[in-house]
Amino acid sequence: MRYWLFKSEPSEWSWDMQVAKGDAGEEWDGVRNYQARNFMRDMAVGDLAFFYHSQTEKAVVGVVEVIAEAHPDSTADDDRWDCVDIKAIAPFPTPVTLDMCKDDPRLSDMALVNNPRLSVQPVSDAEWAVVCELGGYTA
DNA sequence: GCCAACGTTGGC
DNA sequence: GCCAACGTTGGC
């Protein structure tokens, strides 16, 4: 199993909206970036991911699970774009802010820190453990 | 609200 | 196939 991170503007699609979808989940549509799309194509059902709020909050706020592998994005007007479906698993007791990630040397290689514009990114096992620790999250 | 970084597009 | 122009994203 692998780990990922999904980034979203809370005003467009927030954690609360994701939670409201329950176990049925929701497709992660609207991605129009090849790198991000390719990562979604690599995902498998059961993979876990962080849910990150950009813009106002800039923090990892919860954990989601991939519940459907990549399929055509229903909002795309051509066939280039795929997306996965995800459902909310649990919120972080303490949101892990971007500043906290930048301040932790163990996360210096994280894509979130180095490549802030990538909206879907892989997370290493080590990074996953550190961010969970910072957020007070235990599976 | 501004600006920097990056990705994508289109002309040559 | 290259490169300049443009649009978008996201941090500050």
PDB file of C-alpha atoms in Angstrom, chain A residues 36-107:
ATOM      1  CA  ALA A  36      -1.121  14.744 -10.695  1.00  0.00           C
ATOM      2  CA  ARG A  37      -3.130  12.593 -13.055  1.00  0.00           C
ATOM      3  CA  ASN A  38      -0.322  10.092 -13.419  1.00  0.00           C
ATOM      4  CA  PHE A  39      -0.076   9.740  -9.667  1.00  0.00           C
ATOM      5  CA  MET A  40      -3.792   9.011  -9.503  1.00  0.00           C
ATOM      6  CA  ARG A  41      -3.363   6.342 -12.154  1.00  0.00           C
ATOM      7  CA  ASP A  42      -0.789   4.739  -9.864  1.00  0.00           C
ATOM      8  CA  MET A  43      -3.167   4.554  -6.938  1.00  0.00           C
ATOM      9  CA  ALA A  44      -4.803   1.354  -5.750  1.00  0.00           C
ATOM     10  CA  VAL A  45      -7.975   0.780  -3.782  1.00  0.00           C
ATOM     11  CA  GLY A  46      -7.076   0.861  -0.096  1.00  0.00           C
ATOM     12  CA  ASP A  47      -4.231   3.381  -0.438  1.00  0.00           C
ATOM     13  CA  LEU A  48      -4.361   6.120   2.172  1.00  0.00           C
ATOM     14  CA  ALA A  49      -3.843   9.814   1.634  1.00  0.00           C
ATOM     15  CA  PHE A  50      -3.671  13.103   3.484  1.00  0.00           C
ATOM     16  CA  PHE A  51      -6.292  15.733   2.786  1.00  0.00           C
ATOM     17  CA  TYR A  52      -4.638  19.145   2.640  1.00  0.00           C
ATOM     18  CA  HIS A  53      -6.345  22.534   2.693  1.00  0.00           C
ATOM     19  CA  SER A  54      -4.451  25.128   0.646  1.00  0.00           C
ATOM     20  CA  GLN A  55      -4.888  28.891   0.618  1.00  0.00           C
ATOM     21  CA  THR A  56      -6.379  30.061   3.914  1.00  0.00           C
ATOM     22  CA  GLU A  57      -5.571  27.085   6.086  1.00  0.00           C
ATOM     23  CA  LYS A  58      -2.466  25.449   4.608  1.00  0.00           C
ATOM     24  CA  ALA A  59      -2.707  22.350   6.746  1.00  0.00           C
ATOM     25  CA  VAL A  60      -3.255  18.626   6.543  1.00  0.00           C
ATOM     26  CA  VAL A  61      -6.652  18.169   8.137  1.00  0.00           C
ATOM     27  CA  GLY A  62      -7.492  14.502   7.753  1.00  0.00           C
ATOM     28  CA  VAL A  63      -6.960  11.090   6.215  1.00  0.00           C
ATOM     29  CA  VAL A  64      -8.810   9.668   3.227  1.00  0.00           C
ATOM     30  CA  GLU A  65      -8.827   6.283   1.540  1.00  0.00           C
ATOM     31  CA  VAL A  66      -8.860   5.502  -2.176  1.00  0.00           C
ATOM     32  CA  ILE A  67     -12.060   3.558  -2.893  1.00  0.00           C
ATOM     33  CA  ALA A  68     -11.972   3.403  -6.692  1.00  0.00           C
ATOM     34  CA  GLU A  69      -9.014   3.336  -9.005  1.00  0.00           C
ATOM     35  CA  ALA A  70      -8.523   5.871 -11.767  1.00  0.00           C
ATOM     36  CA  HIS A  71     -11.417   6.305 -14.198  1.00  0.00           C
ATOM     37  CA  PRO A  72     -12.383   9.080 -16.625  1.00  0.00           C
ATOM     38  CA  ASP A  73     -13.082  12.392 -14.909  1.00  0.00           C
ATOM     39  CA  SER A  74     -16.789  13.038 -15.349  1.00  0.00           C
ATOM     40  CA  THR A  75     -16.188  16.784 -15.430  1.00  0.00           C
ATOM     41  CA  ALA A  76     -13.593  16.668 -18.221  1.00  0.00           C
ATOM     42  CA  ASP A  77     -14.543  17.623 -21.759  1.00  0.00           C
ATOM     43  CA  ASP A  78     -11.945  15.339 -23.301  1.00  0.00           C
ATOM     44  CA  ASP A  79     -10.608  11.886 -22.520  1.00  0.00           C
ATOM     45  CA  ARG A  80      -7.207  12.880 -21.219  1.00  0.00           C
ATOM     46  CA  TRP A  81      -8.213  13.244 -17.607  1.00  0.00           C
ATOM     47  CA  ASP A  82      -8.725  10.497 -15.077  1.00  0.00           C
ATOM     48  CA  CYS A  83      -9.415  10.608 -11.376  1.00  0.00           C
ATOM     49  CA  VAL A  84      -9.907   8.310  -8.414  1.00  0.00           C
ATOM     50  CA  ASP A  85     -12.684   8.187  -5.817  1.00  0.00           C
ATOM     51  CA  ILE A  86     -11.877   8.798  -2.154  1.00  0.00           C
ATOM     52  CA  LYS A  87     -13.710   8.713   1.138  1.00  0.00           C
ATOM     53  CA  ALA A  88     -12.929  10.385   4.467  1.00  0.00           C
ATOM     54  CA  ILE A  89     -11.501   8.121   7.163  1.00  0.00           C
ATOM     55  CA  ALA A  90     -10.753  10.386  10.118  1.00  0.00           C
ATOM     56  CA  PRO A  91      -9.844  13.990  10.907  1.00  0.00           C
ATOM     57  CA  PHE A  92      -6.502  14.916  12.452  1.00  0.00           C
ATOM     58  CA  PRO A  93      -6.763  15.757  16.172  1.00  0.00           C
ATOM     59  CA  THR A  94      -4.284  18.554  15.382  1.00  0.00           C
ATOM     60  CA  PRO A  95      -4.101  19.941  11.827  1.00  0.00           C
ATOM     61  CA  VAL A  96      -0.527  19.773  10.575  1.00  0.00           C
ATOM     62  CA  THR A  97       0.264  23.141   9.064  1.00  0.00           C
ATOM     63  CA  LEU A  98       2.641  23.850   6.218  1.00  0.00           C
ATOM     64  CA  ASP A  99       4.847  25.721   8.677  1.00  0.00           C
ATOM     65  CA  MET A 100       5.092  22.640  10.881  1.00  0.00           C
ATOM     66  CA  CYS A 101       6.174  20.589   7.870  1.00  0.00           C
ATOM     67  CA  LYS A 102       8.759  23.180   6.866  1.00  0.00           C
ATOM     68  CA  ASP A 103      10.130  23.296  10.393  1.00  0.00           C
ATOM     69  CA  ASP A 104      10.608  19.535  10.655  1.00  0.00           C
ATOM     70  CA  PRO A 105      13.895  18.422   9.079  1.00  0.00           C
ATOM     71  CA  ARG A 106      12.462  14.943   8.553  1.00  0.00           C
ATOM     72  CA  LEU A 107      10.024  16.451   6.047  1.00  0.00           C
TER      73      LEU A 107
END
